C-alpha positions as protocol buffer text, in pm:
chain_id: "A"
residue {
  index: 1
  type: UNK
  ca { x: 3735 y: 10694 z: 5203 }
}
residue {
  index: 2
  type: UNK
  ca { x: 3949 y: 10402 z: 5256 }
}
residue {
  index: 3
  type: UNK
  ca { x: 3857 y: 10068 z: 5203 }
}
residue {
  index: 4
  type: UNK
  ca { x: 4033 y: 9736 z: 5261 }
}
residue {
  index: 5
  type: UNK
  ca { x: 4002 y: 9410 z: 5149 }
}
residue {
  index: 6
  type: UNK
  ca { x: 4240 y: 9040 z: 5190 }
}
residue {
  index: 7
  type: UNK
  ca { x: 4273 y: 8834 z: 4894 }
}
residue {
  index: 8
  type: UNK
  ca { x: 4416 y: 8477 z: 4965 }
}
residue {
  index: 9
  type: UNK
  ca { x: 4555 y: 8296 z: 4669 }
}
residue {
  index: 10
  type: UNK
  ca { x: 4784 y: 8041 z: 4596 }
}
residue {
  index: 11
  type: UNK
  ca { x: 5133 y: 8107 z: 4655 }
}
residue {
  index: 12
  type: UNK
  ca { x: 5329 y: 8148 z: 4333 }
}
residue {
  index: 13
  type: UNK
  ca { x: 5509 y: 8423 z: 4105 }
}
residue {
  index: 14
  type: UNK
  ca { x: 5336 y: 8687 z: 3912 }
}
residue {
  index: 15
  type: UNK
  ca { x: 4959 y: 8703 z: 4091 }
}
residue {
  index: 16
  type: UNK
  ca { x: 5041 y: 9002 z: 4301 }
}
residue {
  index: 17
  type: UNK
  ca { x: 5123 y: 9168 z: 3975 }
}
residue {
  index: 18
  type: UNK
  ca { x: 4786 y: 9025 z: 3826 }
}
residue {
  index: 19
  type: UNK
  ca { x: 4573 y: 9170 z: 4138 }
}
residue {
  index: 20
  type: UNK
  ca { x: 4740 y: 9491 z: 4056 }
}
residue {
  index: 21
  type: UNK
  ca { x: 4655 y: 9506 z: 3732 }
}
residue {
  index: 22
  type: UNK
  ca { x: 4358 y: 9481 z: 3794 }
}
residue {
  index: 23
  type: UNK
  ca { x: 4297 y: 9755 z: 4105 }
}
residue {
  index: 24
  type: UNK
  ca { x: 4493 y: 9954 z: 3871 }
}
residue {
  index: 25
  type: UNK
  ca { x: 4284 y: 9961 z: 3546 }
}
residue {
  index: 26
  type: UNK
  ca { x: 3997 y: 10095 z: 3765 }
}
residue {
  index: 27
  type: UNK
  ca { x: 4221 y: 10407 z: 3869 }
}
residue {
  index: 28
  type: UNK
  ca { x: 4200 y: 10277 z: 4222 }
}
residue {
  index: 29
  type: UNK
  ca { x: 4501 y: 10355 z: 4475 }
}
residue {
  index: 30
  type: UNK
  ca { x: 4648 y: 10146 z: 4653 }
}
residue {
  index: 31
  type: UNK
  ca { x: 4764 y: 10322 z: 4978 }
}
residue {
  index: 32
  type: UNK
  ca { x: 4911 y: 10059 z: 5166 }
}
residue {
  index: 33
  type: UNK
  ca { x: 4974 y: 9692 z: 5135 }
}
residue {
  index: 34
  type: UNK
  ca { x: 5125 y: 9388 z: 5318 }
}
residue {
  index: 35
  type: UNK
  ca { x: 5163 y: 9013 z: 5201 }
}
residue {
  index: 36
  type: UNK
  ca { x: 5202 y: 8665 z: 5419 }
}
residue {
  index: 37
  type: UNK
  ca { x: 5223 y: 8295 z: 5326 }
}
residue {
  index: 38
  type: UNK
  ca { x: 4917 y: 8133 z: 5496 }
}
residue {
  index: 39
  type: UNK
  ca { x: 5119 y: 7788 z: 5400 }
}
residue {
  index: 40
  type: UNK
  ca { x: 5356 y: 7637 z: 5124 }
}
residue {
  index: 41
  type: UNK
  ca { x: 5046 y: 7639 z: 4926 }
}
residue {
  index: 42
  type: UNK
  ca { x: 4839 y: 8018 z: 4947 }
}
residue {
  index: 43
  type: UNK
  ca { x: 4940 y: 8357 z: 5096 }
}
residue {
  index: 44
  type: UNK
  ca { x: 4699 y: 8633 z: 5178 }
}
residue {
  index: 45
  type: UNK
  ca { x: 4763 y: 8994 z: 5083 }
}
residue {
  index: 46
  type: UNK
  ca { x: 4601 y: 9268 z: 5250 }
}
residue {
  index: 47
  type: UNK
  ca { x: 4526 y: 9610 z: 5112 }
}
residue {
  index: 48
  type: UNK
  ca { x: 4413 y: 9948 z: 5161 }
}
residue {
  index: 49
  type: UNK
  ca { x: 4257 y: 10124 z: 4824 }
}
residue {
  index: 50
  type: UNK
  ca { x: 4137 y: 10472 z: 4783 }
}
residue {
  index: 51
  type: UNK
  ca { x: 3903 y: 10641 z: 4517 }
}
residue {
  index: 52
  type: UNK
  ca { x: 3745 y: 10273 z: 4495 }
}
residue {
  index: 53
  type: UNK
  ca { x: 3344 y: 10342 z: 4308 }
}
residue {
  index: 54
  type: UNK
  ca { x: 3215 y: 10022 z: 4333 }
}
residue {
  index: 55
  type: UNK
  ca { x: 3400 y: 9778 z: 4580 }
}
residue {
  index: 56
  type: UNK
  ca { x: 3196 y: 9464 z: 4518 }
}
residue {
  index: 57
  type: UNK
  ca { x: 3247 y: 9489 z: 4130 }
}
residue {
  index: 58
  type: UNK
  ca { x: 3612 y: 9489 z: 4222 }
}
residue {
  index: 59
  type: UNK
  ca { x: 3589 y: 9224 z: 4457 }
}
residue {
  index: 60
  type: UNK
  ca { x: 3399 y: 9025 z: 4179 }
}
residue {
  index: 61
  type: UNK
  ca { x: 3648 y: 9106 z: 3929 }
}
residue {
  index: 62
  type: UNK
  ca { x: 3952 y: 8966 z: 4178 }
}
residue {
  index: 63
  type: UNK
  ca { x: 3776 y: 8642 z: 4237 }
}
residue {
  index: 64
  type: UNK
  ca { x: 3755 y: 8540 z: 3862 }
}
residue {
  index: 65
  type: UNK
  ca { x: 4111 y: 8493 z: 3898 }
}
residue {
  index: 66
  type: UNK
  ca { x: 4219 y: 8149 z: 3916 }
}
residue {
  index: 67
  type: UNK
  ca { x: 4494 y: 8184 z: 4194 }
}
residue {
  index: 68
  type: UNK
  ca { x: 4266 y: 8344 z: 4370 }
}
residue {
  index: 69
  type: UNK
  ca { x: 4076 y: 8126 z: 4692 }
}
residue {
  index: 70
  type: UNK
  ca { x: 3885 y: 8407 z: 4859 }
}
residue {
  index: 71
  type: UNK
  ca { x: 3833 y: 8790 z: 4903 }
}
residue {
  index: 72
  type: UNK
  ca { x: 3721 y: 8931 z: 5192 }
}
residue {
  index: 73
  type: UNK
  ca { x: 3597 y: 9298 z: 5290 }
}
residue {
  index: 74
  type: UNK
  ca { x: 3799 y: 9400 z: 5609 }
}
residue {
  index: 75
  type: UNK
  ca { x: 3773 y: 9730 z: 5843 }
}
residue {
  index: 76
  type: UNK
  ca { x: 4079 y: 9948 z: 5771 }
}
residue {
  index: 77
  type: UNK
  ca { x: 4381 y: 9890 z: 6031 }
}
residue {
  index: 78
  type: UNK
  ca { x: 4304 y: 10308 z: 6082 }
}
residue {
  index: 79
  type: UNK
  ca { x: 3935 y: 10202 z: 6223 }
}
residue {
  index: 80
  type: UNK
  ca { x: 4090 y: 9866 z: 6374 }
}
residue {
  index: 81
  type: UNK
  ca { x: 4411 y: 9967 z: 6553 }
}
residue {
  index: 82
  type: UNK
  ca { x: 4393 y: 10389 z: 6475 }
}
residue {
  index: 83
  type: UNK
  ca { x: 4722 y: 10555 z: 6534 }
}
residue {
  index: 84
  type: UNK
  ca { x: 5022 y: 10423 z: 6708 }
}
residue {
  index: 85
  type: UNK
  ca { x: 5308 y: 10507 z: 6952 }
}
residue {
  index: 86
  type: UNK
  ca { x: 5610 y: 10359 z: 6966 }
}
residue {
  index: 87
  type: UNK
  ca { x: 5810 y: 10316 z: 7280 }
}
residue {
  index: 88
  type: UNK
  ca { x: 6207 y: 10212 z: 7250 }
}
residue {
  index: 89
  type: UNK
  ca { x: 6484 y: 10212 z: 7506 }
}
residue {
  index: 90
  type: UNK
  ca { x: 6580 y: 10017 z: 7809 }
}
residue {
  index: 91
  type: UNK
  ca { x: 6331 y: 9749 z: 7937 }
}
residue {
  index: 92
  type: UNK
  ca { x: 6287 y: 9945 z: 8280 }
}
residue {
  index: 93
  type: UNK
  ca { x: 6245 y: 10285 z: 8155 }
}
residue {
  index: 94
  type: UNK
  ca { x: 5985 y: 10143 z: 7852 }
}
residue {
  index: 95
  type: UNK
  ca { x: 5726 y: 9929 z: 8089 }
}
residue {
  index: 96
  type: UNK
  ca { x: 5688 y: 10305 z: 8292 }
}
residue {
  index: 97
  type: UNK
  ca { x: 5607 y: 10517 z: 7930 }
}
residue {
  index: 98
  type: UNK
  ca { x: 5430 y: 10221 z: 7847 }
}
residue {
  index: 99
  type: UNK
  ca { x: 5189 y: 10196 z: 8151 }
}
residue {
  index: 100
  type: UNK
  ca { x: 5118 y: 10597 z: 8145 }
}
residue {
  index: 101
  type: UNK
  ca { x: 5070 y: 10596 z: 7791 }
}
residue {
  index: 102
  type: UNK
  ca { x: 4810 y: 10260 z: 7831 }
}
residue {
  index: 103
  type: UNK
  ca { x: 4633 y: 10417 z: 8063 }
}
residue {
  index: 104
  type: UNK
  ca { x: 4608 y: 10733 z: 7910 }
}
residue {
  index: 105
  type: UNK
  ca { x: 4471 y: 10537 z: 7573 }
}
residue {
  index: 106
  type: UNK
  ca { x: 4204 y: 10346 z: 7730 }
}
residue {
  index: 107
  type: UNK
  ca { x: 4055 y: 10681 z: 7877 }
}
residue {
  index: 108
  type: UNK
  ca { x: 4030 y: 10808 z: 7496 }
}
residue {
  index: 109
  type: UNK
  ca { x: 3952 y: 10495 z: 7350 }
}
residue {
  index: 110
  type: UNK
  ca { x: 3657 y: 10436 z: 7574 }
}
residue {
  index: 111
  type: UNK
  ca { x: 3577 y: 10737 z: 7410 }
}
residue {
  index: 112
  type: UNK
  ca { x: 3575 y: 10647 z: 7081 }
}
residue {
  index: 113
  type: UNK
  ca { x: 3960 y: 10697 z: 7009 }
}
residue {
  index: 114
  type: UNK
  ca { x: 4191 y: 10374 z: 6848 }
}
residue {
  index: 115
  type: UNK
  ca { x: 4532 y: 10415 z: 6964 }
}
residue {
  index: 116
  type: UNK
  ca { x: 4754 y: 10150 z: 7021 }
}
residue {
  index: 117
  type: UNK
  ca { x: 5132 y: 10124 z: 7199 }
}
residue {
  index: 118
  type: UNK
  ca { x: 5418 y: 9946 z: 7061 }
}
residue {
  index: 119
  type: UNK
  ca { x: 5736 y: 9841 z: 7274 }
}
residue {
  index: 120
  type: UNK
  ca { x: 6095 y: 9752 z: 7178 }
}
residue {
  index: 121
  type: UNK
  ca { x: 6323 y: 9707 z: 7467 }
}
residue {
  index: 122
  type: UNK
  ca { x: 6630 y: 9773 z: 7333 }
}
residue {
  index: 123
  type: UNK
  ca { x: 7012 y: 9834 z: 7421 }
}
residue {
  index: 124
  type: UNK
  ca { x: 7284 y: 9974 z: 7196 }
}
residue {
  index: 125
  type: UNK
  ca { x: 7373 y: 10282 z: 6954 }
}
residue {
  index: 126
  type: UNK
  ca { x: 7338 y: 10059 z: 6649 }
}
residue {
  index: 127
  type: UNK
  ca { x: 7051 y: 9908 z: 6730 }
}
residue {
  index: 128
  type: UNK
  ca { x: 6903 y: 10189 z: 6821 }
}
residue {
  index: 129
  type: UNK
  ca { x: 6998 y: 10367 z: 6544 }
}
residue {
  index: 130
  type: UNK
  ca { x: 6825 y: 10074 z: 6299 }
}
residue {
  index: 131
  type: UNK
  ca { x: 6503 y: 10074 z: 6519 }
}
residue {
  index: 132
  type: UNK
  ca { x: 6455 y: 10432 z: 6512 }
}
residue {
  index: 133
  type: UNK
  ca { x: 6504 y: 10463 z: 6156 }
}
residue {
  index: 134
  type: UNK
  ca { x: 6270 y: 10180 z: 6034 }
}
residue {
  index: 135
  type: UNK
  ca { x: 6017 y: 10418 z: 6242 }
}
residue {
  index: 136
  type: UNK
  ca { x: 5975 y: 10544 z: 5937 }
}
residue {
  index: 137
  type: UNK
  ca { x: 5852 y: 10199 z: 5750 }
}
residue {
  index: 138
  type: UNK
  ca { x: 5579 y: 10173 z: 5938 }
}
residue {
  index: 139
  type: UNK
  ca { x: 5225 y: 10273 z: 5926 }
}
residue {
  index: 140
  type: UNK
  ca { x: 5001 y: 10499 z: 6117 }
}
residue {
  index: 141
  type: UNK
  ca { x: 5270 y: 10612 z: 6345 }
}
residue {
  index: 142
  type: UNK
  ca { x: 5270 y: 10953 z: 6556 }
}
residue {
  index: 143
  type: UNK
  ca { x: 5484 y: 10922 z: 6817 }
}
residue {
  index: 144
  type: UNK
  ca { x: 5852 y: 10803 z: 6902 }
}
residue {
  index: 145
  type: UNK
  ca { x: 5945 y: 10769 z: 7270 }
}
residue {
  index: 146
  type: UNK
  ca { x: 6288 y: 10719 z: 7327 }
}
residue {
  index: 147
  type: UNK
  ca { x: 6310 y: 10598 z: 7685 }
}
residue {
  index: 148
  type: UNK
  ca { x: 6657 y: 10497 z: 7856 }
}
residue {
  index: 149
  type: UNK
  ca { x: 6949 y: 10614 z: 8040 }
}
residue {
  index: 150
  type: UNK
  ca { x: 7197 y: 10728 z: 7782 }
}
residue {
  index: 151
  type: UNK
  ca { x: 7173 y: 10781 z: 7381 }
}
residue {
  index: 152
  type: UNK
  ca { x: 7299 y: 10951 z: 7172 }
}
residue {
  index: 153
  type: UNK
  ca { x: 7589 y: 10918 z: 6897 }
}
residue {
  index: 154
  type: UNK
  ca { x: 7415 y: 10830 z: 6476 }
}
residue {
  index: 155
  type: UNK
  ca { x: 7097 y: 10775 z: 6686 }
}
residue {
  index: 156
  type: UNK
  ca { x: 7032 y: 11150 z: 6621 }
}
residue {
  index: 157
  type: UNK
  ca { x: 7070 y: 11125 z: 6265 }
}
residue {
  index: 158
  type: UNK
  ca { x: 6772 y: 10897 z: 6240 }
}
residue {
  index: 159
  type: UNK
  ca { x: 6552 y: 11094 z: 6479 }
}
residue {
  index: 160
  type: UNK
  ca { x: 6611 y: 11377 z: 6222 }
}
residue {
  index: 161
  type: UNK
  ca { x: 6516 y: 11207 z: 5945 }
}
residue {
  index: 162
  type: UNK
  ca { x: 6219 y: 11080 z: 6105 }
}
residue {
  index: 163
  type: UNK
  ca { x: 6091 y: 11392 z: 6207 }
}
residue {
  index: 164
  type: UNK
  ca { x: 6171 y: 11545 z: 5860 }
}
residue {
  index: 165
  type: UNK
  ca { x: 6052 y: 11307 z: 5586 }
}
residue {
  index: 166
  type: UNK
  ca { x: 5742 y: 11135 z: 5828 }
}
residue {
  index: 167
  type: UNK
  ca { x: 5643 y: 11397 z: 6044 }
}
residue {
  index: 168
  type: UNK
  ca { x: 5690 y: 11177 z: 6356 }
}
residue {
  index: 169
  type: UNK
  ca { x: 5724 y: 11344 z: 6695 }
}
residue {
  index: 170
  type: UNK
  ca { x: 5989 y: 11223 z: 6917 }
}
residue {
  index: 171
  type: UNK
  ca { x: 5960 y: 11234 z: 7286 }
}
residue {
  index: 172
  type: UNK
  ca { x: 6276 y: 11122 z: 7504 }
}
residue {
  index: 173
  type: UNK
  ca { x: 6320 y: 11110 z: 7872 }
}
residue {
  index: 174
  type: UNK
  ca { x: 6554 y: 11333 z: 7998 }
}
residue {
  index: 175
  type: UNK
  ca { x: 6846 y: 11141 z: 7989 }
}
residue {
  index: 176
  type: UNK
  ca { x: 7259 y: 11148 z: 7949 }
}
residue {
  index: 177
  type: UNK
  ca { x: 7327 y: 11209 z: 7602 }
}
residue {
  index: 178
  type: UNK
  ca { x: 7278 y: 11409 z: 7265 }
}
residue {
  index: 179
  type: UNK
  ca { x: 6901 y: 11249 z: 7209 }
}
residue {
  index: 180
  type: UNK
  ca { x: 6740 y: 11524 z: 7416 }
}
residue {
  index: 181
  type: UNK
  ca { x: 6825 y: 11768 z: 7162 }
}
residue {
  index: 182
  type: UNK
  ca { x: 6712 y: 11627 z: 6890 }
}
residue {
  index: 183
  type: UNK
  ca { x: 6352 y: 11593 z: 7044 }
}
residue {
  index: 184
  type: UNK
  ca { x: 6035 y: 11780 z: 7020 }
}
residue {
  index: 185
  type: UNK
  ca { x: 5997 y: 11712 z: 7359 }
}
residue {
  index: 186
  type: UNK
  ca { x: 6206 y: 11609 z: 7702 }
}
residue {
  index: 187
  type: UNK
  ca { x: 6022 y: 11476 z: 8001 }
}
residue {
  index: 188
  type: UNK
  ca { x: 6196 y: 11368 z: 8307 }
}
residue {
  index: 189
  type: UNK
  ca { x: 5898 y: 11091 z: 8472 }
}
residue {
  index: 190
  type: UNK
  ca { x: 5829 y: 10838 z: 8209 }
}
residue {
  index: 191
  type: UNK
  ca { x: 5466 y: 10757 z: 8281 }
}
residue {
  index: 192
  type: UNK
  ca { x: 5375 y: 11095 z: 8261 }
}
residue {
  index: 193
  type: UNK
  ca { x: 5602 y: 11089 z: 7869 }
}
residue {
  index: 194
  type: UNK
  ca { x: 5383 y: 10805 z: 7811 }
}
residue {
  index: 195
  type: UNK
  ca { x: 5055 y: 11038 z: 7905 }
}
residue {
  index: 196
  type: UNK
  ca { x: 5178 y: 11331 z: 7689 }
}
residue {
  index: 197
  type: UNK
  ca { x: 5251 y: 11113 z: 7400 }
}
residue {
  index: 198
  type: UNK
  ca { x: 4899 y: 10957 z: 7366 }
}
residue {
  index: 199
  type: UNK
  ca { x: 4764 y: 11314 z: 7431 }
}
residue {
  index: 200
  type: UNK
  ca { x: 4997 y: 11460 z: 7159 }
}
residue {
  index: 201
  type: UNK
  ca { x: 4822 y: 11224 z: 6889 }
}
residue {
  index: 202
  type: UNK
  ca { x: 4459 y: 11193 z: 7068 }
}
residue {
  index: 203
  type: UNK
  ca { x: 4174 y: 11375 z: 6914 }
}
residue {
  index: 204
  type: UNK
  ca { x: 3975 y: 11383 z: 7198 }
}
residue {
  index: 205
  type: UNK
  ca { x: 4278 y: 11568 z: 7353 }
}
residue {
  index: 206
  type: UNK
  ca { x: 4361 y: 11939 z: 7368 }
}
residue {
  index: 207
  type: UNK
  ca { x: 4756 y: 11928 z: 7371 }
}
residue {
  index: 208
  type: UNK
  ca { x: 4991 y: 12083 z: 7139 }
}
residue {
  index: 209
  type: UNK
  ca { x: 5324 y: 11954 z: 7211 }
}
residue {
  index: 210
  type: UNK
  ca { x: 5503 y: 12213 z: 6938 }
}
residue {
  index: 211
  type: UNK
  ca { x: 5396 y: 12453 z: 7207 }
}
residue {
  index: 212
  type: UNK
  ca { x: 5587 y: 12316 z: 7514 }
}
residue {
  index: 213
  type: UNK
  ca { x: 5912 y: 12419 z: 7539 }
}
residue {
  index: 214
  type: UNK
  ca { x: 6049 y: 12361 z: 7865 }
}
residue {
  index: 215
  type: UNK
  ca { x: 6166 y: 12022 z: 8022 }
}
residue {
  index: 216
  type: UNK
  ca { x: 5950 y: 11857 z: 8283 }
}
């Protein structure tokens, strides 16, 4: 089970460490963390801990800390936002994968699915390249459409590696250039890429997409 919790404190060196140090000593894990500054003054720091036996103890034990201005017991972003698909390319070519993959999500969310979309309309092999690679810093992510006219060149590379070391799928319209290789799968009408990708990742879904070989 994975639980989550913010702690706000006041902004200053060496009190991440100290909240550590503390989750740590109780052989909790923490699976996934992200800081902001609130203000010149605090910044809050969310978590996600695993193998936690008695949350409010730990909670209790954070608060005695004098940097510390508040801890608060969150949902996970799992339960909150669930799993996510990320849709990069041209701005044309996105808004259709992104309005069959929206619809698609609200008919399994309604259902009790989270899955959210996430567009970056974007031109150019280097920027491209950087954007499909940082795929791989983020969270909770299960698919990668790649939706424009023409890529290819070091953009490959990066799907690779993104597929290899994450397990992300990539989908990628079929389009002019060496991308289409490189993907698990090609479709040729973006709102129905944005459809398969939400049913590729949806558990209320019954589609393998390791299992489709042919483009559509």
């Amino acid at each position: 089970m994975v639980n989550a919790i913010t702690v706000r404190t006041v902004n200053k060196p060496d009190v991440l460490r100290k909240i550590t140090n503390i989750i740590a000593k109780k052989d909790i894990n923490i699976v996934y963390a992200h800081s902001i500054t609130d203000s010149d003054d605090y910044a809050s720091t969310y978590m996600e801990l695993e193998n936690v036996d008695n949350l409010d103890k730990l909670i209790e034990d954070i608060r005695l800390m004098s940097e510390v201005d508040s801890v608060v017991k969150l949902p996970s972003m799992n339960k909150i936002w669930g799993k996510r698909i990320i849709i990069i390319g041209g701005g044309a070519q996105v808004s259709q994968v992104a309005l069959g993959a929206i619809t698609e999500a609200d008919r399994h969310n309604i259902r009790g699915e989270r899955i959210s979309i996430d567009t970056l309309p974007l031109v150019g092999e280097k920027q491209l390249t950087e954007a499909v690679l940082g795929v791989g810093s983020l969270p909770r992510v299960g698919v990668l459409v790649l939706a424009g006219s023409l890529m290819g060149g070091t953009i490959v590379n990066s799907i690779d590696e993104i597929r290899e070391k994450y397990g992300v799928k990539v989908i990628s319209l079929n389009m002019v250039g060496s991308v289409r290789d490189h993907a698990d799968l090609v479709v040729t009408d973006p709102v129905q890429a944005g459809v398969m990708a939400v049913m590729a990742i949806a558990n209320t879904a019954k589609f393998n997409i390791d299992r489709v070989n042919e483009v559509l």
